[in-house]
C-alpha positions as CSV (number, residue, x, y, z in Angstrom):
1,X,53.8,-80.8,202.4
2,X,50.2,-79.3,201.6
3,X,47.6,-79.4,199.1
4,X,47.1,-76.3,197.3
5,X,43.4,-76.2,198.3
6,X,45.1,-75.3,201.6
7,X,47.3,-72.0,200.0
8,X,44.8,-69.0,200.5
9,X,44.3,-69.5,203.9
10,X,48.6,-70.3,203.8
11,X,49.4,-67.0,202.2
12,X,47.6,-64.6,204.8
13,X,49.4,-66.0,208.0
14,X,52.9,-65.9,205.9
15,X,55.6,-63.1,206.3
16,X,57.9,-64.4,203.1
17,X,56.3,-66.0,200.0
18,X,59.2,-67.7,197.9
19,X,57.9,-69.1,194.2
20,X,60.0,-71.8,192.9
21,X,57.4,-73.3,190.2
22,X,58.9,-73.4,186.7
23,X,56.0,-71.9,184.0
24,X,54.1,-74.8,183.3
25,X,50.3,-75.5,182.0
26,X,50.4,-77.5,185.6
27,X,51.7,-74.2,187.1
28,X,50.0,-71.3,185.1
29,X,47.6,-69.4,187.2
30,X,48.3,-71.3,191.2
31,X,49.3,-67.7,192.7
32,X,47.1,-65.4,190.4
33,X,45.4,-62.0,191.9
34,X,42.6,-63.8,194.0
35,X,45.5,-65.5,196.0
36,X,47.8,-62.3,196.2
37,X,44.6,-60.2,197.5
38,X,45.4,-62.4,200.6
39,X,48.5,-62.0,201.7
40,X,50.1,-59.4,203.9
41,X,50.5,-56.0,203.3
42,X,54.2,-56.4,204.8
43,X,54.9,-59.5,202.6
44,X,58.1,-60.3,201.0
45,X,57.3,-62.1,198.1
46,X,60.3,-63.4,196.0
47,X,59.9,-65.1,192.5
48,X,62.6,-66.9,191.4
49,X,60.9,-69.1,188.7
């Protein structure tokens, strides 16, 4: 498990991003533009919340 001070630097070395996070005030705003402008181009990124 990690700490989600660890996900930007997570994201860019990924080649499939799966969100699982129901919508909560907890949850609101964790993968928001800032973190998307670091993945992959080629990323698959699947949201199933």
């Amino acid at each position: 498990m990690h700490s989600l001070s660890l996900l930007p630097r997570l994201v860019a070395d990924v080649d499939v991003i799966v969100l699982c996070t129901p919508l909560t005030a907890a949850a609101r705003g964790i993968f928001d533009a800032a973190l998307l402008s670091r993945v992959k181009d080629s990323v698959l990124l699947v949201n199933v919340s």
